[in-house]
PDB file of C-alpha atoms in Angstrom:
ATOM      1  CA  MET A   1      87.215  80.845 149.065  1.00 45.00           C
ATOM      2  CA  THR A   2      87.356  77.749 147.620  1.00 53.00           C
ATOM      3  CA  SER A   3      90.434  75.781 146.429  1.00 56.00           C
ATOM      4  CA  PRO A   4      90.713  75.946 142.568  1.00 56.00           C
ATOM      5  CA  SER A   5      89.933  72.016 141.200  1.00 60.00           C
ATOM      6  CA  LEU A   6      91.433  69.696 139.588  1.00 65.00           C
ATOM      7  CA  THR A   7      90.154  67.057 136.937  1.00 66.00           C
ATOM      8  CA  VAL A   8      91.488  64.375 135.808  1.00 63.00           C
ATOM      9  CA  ASP A   9      90.903  62.588 132.023  1.00 59.00           C
ATOM     10  CA  THR A  10      91.967  59.702 130.474  1.00 56.00           C
ATOM     11  CA  PRO A  11      92.375  59.910 126.927  1.00 53.00           C
ATOM     12  CA  ALA A  12      90.857  58.298 123.795  1.00 37.00           C
ATOM     13  CA  GLY A  13      92.903  55.258 124.176  1.00 39.00           C
ATOM     14  CA  PRO A  14      92.530  54.299 128.071  1.00 52.00           C
ATOM     15  CA  ARG A  15      95.101  51.222 127.973  1.00 62.00           C
ATOM     16  CA  GLN A  16      98.379  50.886 126.320  1.00 69.00           C
ATOM     17  CA  ASP A  17      99.173  47.887 127.032  1.00 78.00           C
ATOM     18  CA  ASP A  18     100.826  47.891 130.297  1.00 88.00           C
ATOM     19  CA  ALA A  19      99.550  50.837 131.214  1.00 91.00           C
ATOM     20  CA  VAL A  20      97.080  53.796 131.452  1.00 90.00           C
ATOM     21  CA  VAL A  21      97.704  57.643 130.911  1.00 89.00           C
ATOM     22  CA  PHE A  22      95.743  60.339 131.927  1.00 88.00           C
ATOM     23  CA  GLU A  23      95.793  63.898 130.924  1.00 85.00           C
ATOM     24  CA  LEU A  24      95.419  66.584 133.674  1.00 85.00           C
ATOM     25  CA  GLY A  25      93.008  69.596 133.060  1.00 79.00           C
ATOM     26  CA  GLY A  26      91.723  72.305 135.444  1.00 74.00           C
ATOM     27  CA  ALA A  27      94.497  73.325 137.448  1.00 76.00           C
ATOM     28  CA  MET A  28      96.908  71.454 136.528  1.00 81.00           C
ATOM     29  CA  ARG A  29      98.355  70.632 132.486  1.00 86.00           C
ATOM     30  CA  GLY A  30     100.336  67.634 131.268  1.00 88.00           C
ATOM     31  CA  SER A  31     100.436  63.730 132.038  1.00 89.00           C
ATOM     32  CA  VAL A  32     100.112  60.908 134.943  1.00 91.00           C
ATOM     33  CA  HIS A  33     101.280  57.653 133.306  1.00 92.00           C
ATOM     34  CA  VAL A  34      99.840  54.620 135.633  1.00 93.00           C
ATOM     35  CA  THR A  35     101.181  51.301 135.447  1.00 94.00           C
ATOM     36  CA  GLY A  36     101.733  48.153 137.092  1.00 95.00           C
ATOM     37  CA  THR A  37     104.659  47.439 139.142  1.00 96.00           C
ATOM     38  CA  HIS A  38     106.084  44.667 141.692  1.00 95.00           C
ATOM     39  CA  HIS A  39     104.991  45.097 145.814  1.00 95.00           C
ATOM     40  CA  PRO A  40     107.836  46.733 147.501  1.00 92.00           C
ATOM     41  CA  HIS A  41     108.841  43.776 149.665  1.00 92.00           C
ATOM     42  CA  ARG A  42     107.792  40.869 147.465  1.00 94.00           C
ATOM     43  CA  TRP A  43     109.742  41.706 144.079  1.00 94.00           C
ATOM     44  CA  ASP A  44     107.884  38.414 142.342  1.00 95.00           C
ATOM     45  CA  GLN A  45     104.274  39.461 143.157  1.00 95.00           C
ATOM     46  CA  PHE A  46     102.725  42.117 140.602  1.00 96.00           C
ATOM     47  CA  THR A  47     100.149  44.031 142.875  1.00 95.00           C
ATOM     48  CA  ALA A  48     101.118  47.119 143.228  1.00 96.00           C
ATOM     49  CA  VAL A  49     100.706  49.871 141.306  1.00 96.00           C
ATOM     50  CA  ARG A  50     102.700  52.849 140.242  1.00 96.00           C
ATOM     51  CA  ALA A  51     101.836  56.290 138.848  1.00 95.00           C
ATOM     52  CA  CYS A  52     104.990  59.125 137.242  1.00 94.00           C
ATOM     53  CA  LEU A  53     104.618  62.541 136.520  1.00 94.00           C
ATOM     54  CA  GLY A  54     104.317  62.749 132.559  1.00 90.00           C
ATOM     55  CA  PRO A  55     103.434  60.352 129.799  1.00 89.00           C
ATOM     56  CA  VAL A  56     105.442  57.629 129.768  1.00 89.00           C
ATOM     57  CA  ASN A  57     107.159  54.980 132.574  1.00 89.00           C
ATOM     58  CA  ALA A  58     109.899  57.274 134.272  1.00 87.00           C
ATOM     59  CA  TYR A  59     111.740  54.073 135.624  1.00 86.00           C
ATOM     60  CA  GLN A  60     112.012  52.799 132.029  1.00 86.00           C
ATOM     61  CA  THR A  61     112.504  56.214 130.196  1.00 86.00           C
ATOM     62  CA  THR A  62     113.156  59.922 130.728  1.00 83.00           C
ATOM     63  CA  ALA A  63     110.027  62.597 129.594  1.00 84.00           C
ATOM     64  CA  PRO A  64     111.249  65.533 128.057  1.00 85.00           C
ATOM     65  CA  ASP A  65     110.977  68.441 130.077  1.00 85.00           C
ATOM     66  CA  GLU A  66     107.959  70.033 128.124  1.00 85.00           C
ATOM     67  CA  ALA A  67     106.433  66.679 128.546  1.00 86.00           C
ATOM     68  CA  LEU A  68     106.051  67.345 132.331  1.00 91.00           C
ATOM     69  CA  PRO A  69     103.105  68.194 134.237  1.00 90.00           C
ATOM     70  CA  ARG A  70     103.195  71.770 136.060  1.00 89.00           C
ATOM     71  CA  LEU A  71     100.686  73.946 137.719  1.00 85.00           C
ATOM     72  CA  THR A  72      98.501  75.819 134.954  1.00 82.00           C
ATOM     73  CA  ARG A  73     100.206  79.330 136.383  1.00 82.00           C
ATOM     74  CA  SER A  74     103.126  77.995 136.432  1.00 86.00           C
ATOM     75  CA  ARG A  75     105.656  77.299 133.659  1.00 88.00           C
ATOM     76  CA  THR A  76     107.710  74.763 136.335  1.00 92.00           C
ATOM     77  CA  ARG A  77     107.133  71.261 135.115  1.00 93.00           C
ATOM     78  CA  TYR A  78     107.899  68.307 137.990  1.00 93.00           C
ATOM     79  CA  HIS A  79     109.193  64.731 137.890  1.00 92.00           C
ATOM     80  CA  GLY A  80     108.202  62.143 140.114  1.00 93.00           C
ATOM     81  CA  SER A  81     105.953  59.039 140.970  1.00 94.00           C
ATOM     82  CA  LEU A  82     104.205  57.323 144.159  1.00 96.00           C
ATOM     83  CA  THR A  83     102.861  53.588 144.501  1.00 96.00           C
ATOM     84  CA  ILE A  84     100.477  52.042 146.017  1.00 96.00           C
ATOM     85  CA  TYR A  85     100.643  48.789 147.471  1.00 95.00           C
ATOM     86  CA  PRO A  86      99.022  46.348 149.676  1.00 91.00           C
ATOM     87  CA  ASP A  87      99.577  45.638 153.322  1.00 86.00           C
ATOM     88  CA  ASP A  88      99.359  42.321 154.707  1.00 76.00           C
ATOM     89  CA  TYR A  89      98.955  43.893 158.444  1.00 78.00           C
ATOM     90  CA  ALA A  90      96.248  46.833 157.447  1.00 75.00           C
ATOM     91  CA  ASP A  91      92.720  46.709 155.560  1.00 80.00           C
ATOM     92  CA  ARG A  92      93.633  50.233 153.891  1.00 85.00           C
ATOM     93  CA  PRO A  93      96.804  49.791 150.901  1.00 89.00           C
ATOM     94  CA  GLN A  94     100.062  51.854 151.846  1.00 92.00           C
ATOM     95  CA  VAL A  95     101.735  54.463 149.618  1.00 93.00           C
ATOM     96  CA  SER A  96     105.267  54.839 149.231  1.00 93.00           C
ATOM     97  CA  VAL A  97     106.230  58.799 147.421  1.00 93.00           C
ATOM     98  CA  TYR A  98     109.436  59.083 145.333  1.00 91.00           C
ATOM     99  CA  PRO A  99     110.834  62.966 146.162  1.00 88.00           C
ATOM    100  CA  MET A 100     109.243  65.411 143.741  1.00 91.00           C
ATOM    101  CA  THR A 101     111.869  67.563 141.629  1.00 92.00           C
ATOM    102  CA  SER A 102     111.499  70.281 139.149  1.00 91.00           C
ATOM    103  CA  ALA A 103     112.517  69.775 135.849  1.00 89.00           C
ATOM    104  CA  ASP A 104     116.097  71.549 137.275  1.00 87.00           C
ATOM    105  CA  GLY A 105     116.267  69.986 140.222  1.00 85.00           C
ATOM    106  CA  HIS A 106     114.641  71.641 142.593  1.00 89.00           C
ATOM    107  CA  GLU A 107     112.682  70.889 145.173  1.00 91.00           C
ATOM    108  CA  PRO A 108     108.860  71.597 144.847  1.00 90.00           C
ATOM    109  CA  PRO A 109     107.417  74.191 147.389  1.00 90.00           C
ATOM    110  CA  GLU A 110     105.331  72.844 149.372  1.00 89.00           C
ATOM    111  CA  LYS A 111     101.595  72.994 148.822  1.00 87.00           C
ATOM    112  CA  THR A 112     102.738  71.951 144.945  1.00 88.00           C
ATOM    113  CA  ALA A 113     104.182  68.896 146.283  1.00 90.00           C
ATOM    114  CA  ALA A 114     101.013  68.579 148.111  1.00 88.00           C
ATOM    115  CA  THR A 115      99.049  69.160 144.760  1.00 87.00           C
ATOM    116  CA  LEU A 116     101.135  66.590 142.637  1.00 90.00           C
ATOM    117  CA  THR A 117     100.982  63.597 145.417  1.00 91.00           C
ATOM    118  CA  ALA A 118      96.984  64.059 145.571  1.00 89.00           C
ATOM    119  CA  VAL A 119      96.943  63.442 141.802  1.00 89.00           C
ATOM    120  CA  LEU A 120      99.850  60.984 141.610  1.00 92.00           C
ATOM    121  CA  ARG A 121      97.576  59.179 144.712  1.00 91.00           C
ATOM    122  CA  ALA A 122      94.325  59.428 142.555  1.00 89.00           C
ATOM    123  CA  CYS A 123      95.212  58.732 139.119  1.00 90.00           C
ATOM    124  CA  ALA A 124      96.608  55.447 140.958  1.00 92.00           C
ATOM    125  CA  ALA A 125      93.563  54.391 143.236  1.00 90.00           C
ATOM    126  CA  HIS A 126      91.586  54.968 139.775  1.00 89.00           C
ATOM    127  CA  VAL A 127      93.592  52.204 137.907  1.00 90.00           C
ATOM    128  CA  ALA A 128      93.757  50.041 141.176  1.00 92.00           C
ATOM    129  CA  GLU A 129      89.853  49.670 140.879  1.00 88.00           C
ATOM    130  CA  ARG A 130      89.770  49.304 137.295  1.00 88.00           C
ATOM    131  CA  ASP A 131      87.926  45.788 135.582  1.00 87.00           C
ATOM    132  CA  ASP A 132      91.094  45.293 133.396  1.00 87.00           C
ATOM    133  CA  LEU A 133      93.402  45.357 136.237  1.00 92.00           C
ATOM    134  CA  PRO A 134      95.120  42.180 136.676  1.00 92.00           C
ATOM    135  CA  VAL A 135      95.881  42.207 132.545  1.00 91.00           C
ATOM    136  CA  ILE A 136      97.819  45.406 133.660  1.00 93.00           C
ATOM    137  CA  LEU A 137      99.456  43.906 136.276  1.00 95.00           C
ATOM    138  CA  ASP A 138     100.615  40.645 134.833  1.00 93.00           C
ATOM    139  CA  LEU A 139     101.664  42.944 131.528  1.00 93.00           C
ATOM    140  CA  SER A 140     103.801  44.830 133.878  1.00 94.00           C
ATOM    141  CA  ARG A 141     105.068  41.470 135.298  1.00 95.00           C
ATOM    142  CA  GLN A 142     106.442  40.264 132.151  1.00 93.00           C
ATOM    143  CA  ARG A 143     108.044  43.258 130.996  1.00 93.00           C
ATOM    144  CA  ASP A 144     109.613  43.723 134.097  1.00 94.00           C
ATOM    145  CA  THR A 145     110.481  39.879 134.223  1.00 95.00           C
ATOM    146  CA  ALA A 146     114.053  39.657 132.612  1.00 95.00           C
ATOM    147  CA  ALA A 147     115.740  42.847 134.503  1.00 95.00           C
ATOM    148  CA  LEU A 148     114.326  41.451 138.195  1.00 96.00           C
ATOM    149  CA  LEU A 149     115.510  37.919 137.156  1.00 97.00           C
ATOM    150  CA  ARG A 150     119.182  39.428 136.787  1.00 97.00           C
ATOM    151  CA  PHE A 151     118.831  41.511 139.904  1.00 96.00           C
ATOM    152  CA  LEU A 152     117.674  38.800 142.210  1.00 97.00           C
ATOM    153  CA  THR A 153     119.972  35.915 140.433  1.00 97.00           C
ATOM    154  CA  TRP A 154     122.894  38.317 141.177  1.00 97.00           C
ATOM    155  CA  SER A 155     121.671  39.349 144.723  1.00 97.00           C
ATOM    156  CA  ALA A 156     121.167  35.800 145.780  1.00 97.00           C
ATOM    157  CA  ALA A 157     124.806  35.042 144.451  1.00 97.00           C
ATOM    158  CA  HIS A 158     125.928  38.005 146.557  1.00 98.00           C
ATOM    159  CA  HIS A 159     124.860  37.183 149.492  1.00 97.00           C
ATOM    160  CA  GLN A 160     126.058  33.375 149.160  1.00 97.00           C
ATOM    161  CA  ALA A 161     129.190  34.928 148.972  1.00 98.00           C
ATOM    162  CA  GLU A 162     129.235  37.328 151.805  1.00 97.00           C
ATOM    163  CA  ALA A 163     127.901  34.826 154.008  1.00 97.00           C
ATOM    164  CA  ALA A 164     130.384  32.681 153.096  1.00 97.00           C
ATOM    165  CA  ARG A 165     133.023  35.121 153.886  1.00 97.00           C
ATOM    166  CA  LEU A 166     131.544  35.766 157.071  1.00 96.00           C
ATOM    167  CA  GLU A 167     132.047  32.350 158.181  1.00 96.00           C
ATOM    168  CA  ARG A 168     136.144  32.259 157.232  1.00 95.00           C
ATOM    169  CA  GLU A 169     135.586  35.394 159.778  1.00 91.00           C
ATOM    170  CA  ALA A 170     134.388  33.399 162.081  1.00 92.00           C
ATOM    171  CA  ARG A 171     136.533  30.704 162.148  1.00 91.00           C
ATOM    172  CA  ALA A 172     139.351  32.933 161.813  1.00 89.00           C
ATOM    173  CA  ALA A 173     138.330  34.602 165.044  1.00 85.00           C
ATOM    174  CA  HIS A 174     138.787  31.492 167.339  1.00 84.00           C
ATOM    175  CA  PRO A 175     142.263  31.231 166.831  1.00 85.00           C
ATOM    176  CA  ALA A 176     143.246  34.982 166.333  1.00 79.00           C
ATOM    177  CA  ARG A 177     141.216  35.365 170.150  1.00 78.00           C
ATOM    178  CA  ARG A 178     143.818  32.150 171.621  1.00 80.00           C
ATOM    179  CA  ALA A 179     146.914  33.777 170.013  1.00 82.00           C
ATOM    180  CA  ALA A 180     145.796  37.607 171.851  1.00 78.00           C
ATOM    181  CA  VAL A 181     145.053  36.224 175.019  1.00 79.00           C
ATOM    182  CA  ALA A 182     147.912  34.434 174.823  1.00 79.00           C
ATOM    183  CA  ASP A 183     150.157  37.444 174.246  1.00 76.00           C
ATOM    184  CA  TRP A 184     147.928  39.266 176.991  1.00 73.00           C
ATOM    185  CA  TRP A 185     149.301  36.895 180.073  1.00 77.00           C
ATOM    186  CA  THR A 186     152.870  36.691 178.651  1.00 81.00           C
ATOM    187  CA  VAL A 187     152.856  40.538 178.557  1.00 75.00           C
ATOM    188  CA  ALA A 188     151.403  40.136 181.906  1.00 76.00           C
ATOM    189  CA  ARG A 189     154.104  38.154 183.590  1.00 79.00           C
ATOM    190  CA  TRP A 190     156.888  40.948 182.365  1.00 79.00           C
ATOM    191  CA  PHE A 191     154.686  43.774 183.989  1.00 74.00           C
ATOM    192  CA  LEU A 192     154.655  40.809 187.553  1.00 78.00           C
ATOM    193  CA  ALA A 193     158.492  40.738 186.926  1.00 79.00           C
ATOM    194  CA  SER A 194     159.454  44.141 186.188  1.00 80.00           C
ATOM    195  CA  PRO A 195     156.701  46.400 186.476  1.00 82.00           C
ATOM    196  CA  HIS A 196     156.691  49.605 184.055  1.00 77.00           C
ATOM    197  CA  PRO A 197     154.101  51.752 183.014  1.00 78.00           C
ATOM    198  CA  VAL A 198     153.858  51.211 179.380  1.00 72.00           C
ATOM    199  CA  LEU A 199     153.081  47.808 180.454  1.00 71.00           C
ATOM    200  CA  LEU A 200     150.199  48.842 181.963  1.00 69.00           C
ATOM    201  CA  LEU A 201     148.945  51.233 179.391  1.00 66.00           C
ATOM    202  CA  VAL A 202     149.304  47.301 176.534  1.00 68.00           C
ATOM    203  CA  LEU A 203     147.545  45.717 179.622  1.00 70.00           C
ATOM    204  CA  ALA A 204     144.663  47.909 180.075  1.00 69.00           C
ATOM    205  CA  ASP A 205     141.740  47.765 178.291  1.00 68.00           C
ATOM    206  CA  LEU A 206     141.448  51.084 177.244  1.00 66.00           C
ATOM    207  CA  PRO A 207     138.663  52.901 174.830  1.00 65.00           C
ATOM    208  CA  TYR A 208     139.614  52.795 171.155  1.00 60.00           C
ATOM    209  CA  SER A 209     140.025  56.214 170.889  1.00 59.00           C
ATOM    210  CA  VAL A 210     142.880  56.587 173.502  1.00 64.00           C
ATOM    211  CA  LEU A 211     144.621  53.129 171.871  1.00 63.00           C
ATOM    212  CA  PRO A 212     143.411  51.125 169.288  1.00 66.00           C
ATOM    213  CA  ASN A 213     145.205  48.089 169.466  1.00 70.00           C
ATOM    214  CA  SER A 214     145.598  47.306 173.234  1.00 72.00           C
ATOM    215  CA  LEU A 215     146.173  43.437 174.280  1.00 74.00           C
ATOM    216  CA  ALA A 216     143.023  44.192 176.528  1.00 73.00           C
ATOM    217  CA  ARG A 217     140.974  45.422 173.480  1.00 73.00           C
ATOM    218  CA  THR A 218     141.456  42.637 170.800  1.00 75.00           C
ATOM    219  CA  VAL A 219     140.655  39.967 173.140  1.00 78.00           C
ATOM    220  CA  ASP A 220     137.520  41.457 173.937  1.00 75.00           C
ATOM    221  CA  VAL A 221     137.344  42.046 169.873  1.00 76.00           C
ATOM    222  CA  LYS A 222     137.237  38.794 169.392  1.00 79.00           C
ATOM    223  CA  GLN A 223     135.724  37.607 171.816  1.00 80.00           C
ATOM    224  CA  TRP A 224     132.818  38.713 170.410  1.00 84.00           C
ATOM    225  CA  TRP A 225     133.938  38.896 166.881  1.00 87.00           C
ATOM    226  CA  ALA A 226     132.671  35.197 166.022  1.00 89.00           C
ATOM    227  CA  PRO A 227     129.208  35.180 167.238  1.00 90.00           C
ATOM    228  CA  TYR A 228     128.233  38.489 165.215  1.00 93.00           C
ATOM    229  CA  CYS A 229     129.710  37.074 162.411  1.00 94.00           C
ATOM    230  CA  LEU A 230     127.932  33.852 162.427  1.00 95.00           C
ATOM    231  CA  THR A 231     124.786  35.852 163.213  1.00 96.00           C
ATOM    232  CA  ALA A 232     125.377  38.222 159.858  1.00 97.00           C
ATOM    233  CA  ALA A 233     125.964  34.879 158.198  1.00 97.00           C
ATOM    234  CA  ALA A 234     122.836  33.848 158.536  1.00 97.00           C
ATOM    235  CA  ARG A 235     121.397  37.093 157.872  1.00 97.00           C
ATOM    236  CA  GLU A 236     122.958  36.689 154.598  1.00 98.00           C
ATOM    237  CA  HIS A 237     122.330  32.529 154.137  1.00 98.00           C
ATOM    238  CA  GLU A 238     118.157  34.302 154.391  1.00 97.00           C
ATOM    239  CA  HIS A 239     118.566  37.388 152.322  1.00 97.00           C
ATOM    240  CA  ALA A 240     119.911  34.534 149.682  1.00 97.00           C
ATOM    241  CA  ARG A 241     117.330  32.127 150.165  1.00 97.00           C
ATOM    242  CA  ARG A 242     114.870  34.951 149.469  1.00 96.00           C
ATOM    243  CA  ALA A 243     115.879  36.332 146.485  1.00 97.00           C
ATOM    244  CA  GLN A 244     116.324  32.641 144.976  1.00 97.00           C
ATOM    245  CA  ALA A 245     112.777  32.178 145.938  1.00 97.00           C
ATOM    246  CA  GLU A 246     111.773  35.066 144.150  1.00 97.00           C
ATOM    247  CA  VAL A 247     113.619  34.063 141.149  1.00 97.00           C
ATOM    248  CA  ASP A 248     112.243  30.797 141.399  1.00 96.00           C
ATOM    249  CA  SER A 249     108.564  32.399 141.143  1.00 96.00           C
ATOM    250  CA  LEU A 250     109.268  34.792 138.471  1.00 96.00           C
ATOM    251  CA  ARG A 251     110.238  31.569 136.194  1.00 95.00           C
ATOM    252  CA  ALA A 252     107.144  29.960 137.178  1.00 94.00           C
ATOM    253  CA  GLN A 253     104.937  32.605 136.432  1.00 92.00           C
ATOM    254  CA  GLN A 254     106.964  33.056 133.101  1.00 89.00           C
ATOM    255  CA  ARG A 255     106.025  29.320 132.237  1.00 87.00           C
ATOM    256  CA  SER A 256     102.303  29.668 132.738  1.00 83.00           C
ATOM    257  CA  ARG A 257     102.285  32.958 131.210  1.00 71.00           C
ATOM    258  CA  ARG A 258      98.492  33.499 129.466  1.00 67.00           C
ATOM    259  CA  PRO A 259      97.821  35.155 126.606  1.00 66.00           C
ATOM    260  CA  HIS A 260      95.895  38.813 126.918  1.00 63.00           C
ATOM    261  CA  PRO A 261      93.035  40.578 125.452  1.00 61.00           C
ATOM    262  CA  PRO A 262      93.961  43.494 123.093  1.00 60.00           C
ATOM    263  CA  ALA A 263      93.807  46.640 124.664  1.00 57.00           C
ATOM    264  CA  HIS A 264      90.293  48.258 125.174  1.00 51.00           C
ATOM    265  CA  ALA A 265      89.988  50.694 122.073  1.00 42.00           C
ATOM    266  CA  ALA A 266      87.140  52.659 123.692  1.00 44.00           C
ATOM    267  CA  PRO A 267      87.294  54.722 125.513  1.00 46.00           C
ATOM    268  CA  HIS A 268      87.477  54.145 129.463  1.00 51.00           C
ATOM    269  CA  ALA A 269      85.668  56.944 131.080  1.00 49.00           C
ATOM    270  CA  ALA A 270      87.352  58.675 133.817  1.00 58.00           C
ATOM    271  CA  ARG A 271      86.582  61.998 135.342  1.00 60.00           C
ATOM    272  CA  LEU A 272      88.619  62.835 138.909  1.00 63.00           C
ATOM    273  CA  GLU A 273      87.636  65.938 140.987  1.00 62.00           C
ATOM    274  CA  LEU A 274      90.552  67.078 143.376  1.00 60.00           C
ATOM    275  CA  GLN A 275      90.310  69.956 145.121  1.00 55.00           C
ATOM    276  CA  VAL A 276      93.955  71.754 145.213  1.00 54.00           C
ATOM    277  CA  PRO A 277      95.568  71.634 148.690  1.00 55.00           C
TER     278      PRO A 277
END
């Protein structure tokens, strides 16, 4: 027995500015909205394609439940999305799937999830091969640039502030360590002059769960805390540098914006034949 087929057709108006909306037929009913988006690891580079279940961009607005796709023999409708993006280290593109959920928030059965994923991947792959993909990606960049600039500007400032905080902690750790060492030797002298189990307990390097604030434990922590903070601060500086570089790149792309032709009025024929898993 063969698996039921699923057909995917483009509507009469294929590209709606920065997106293509597919109408589903065969084993599934509803729509899939495909648009451009930024690379998951380089937010200033619009080189990825994202497909969302439903007739609209799920990252900007929520489709009514009755507009979401469903299997032909089921009334349950589903949310979900999938992104295809290039990989610098592999010939084939990478795929990232956002978890599928039903309209009432439940996880779909494994077979249904596989079917939805296959549909999203086929639609995204088709748009990724279209001649007007560069136009779709550029229009998508124009759509998202303002929000990305706000987020990346905040991110750069946040990471710089976190780096400054960690550097202050690293500087403070040195005198704190010296003070802890001096306290340890003071107690050690007390113990030598008058041995007592309590003093030995204070001097011992016991696990944190047994005695969190033993002097030996404090000295040990202060020993590695400064280098740790400096290493973490360097990472924060790198995050800030990268966010600022992406801000600068997006602003440069804004300045070099080129006009685009309007969406084609004629249909862009596409008929995708899938086998339902």
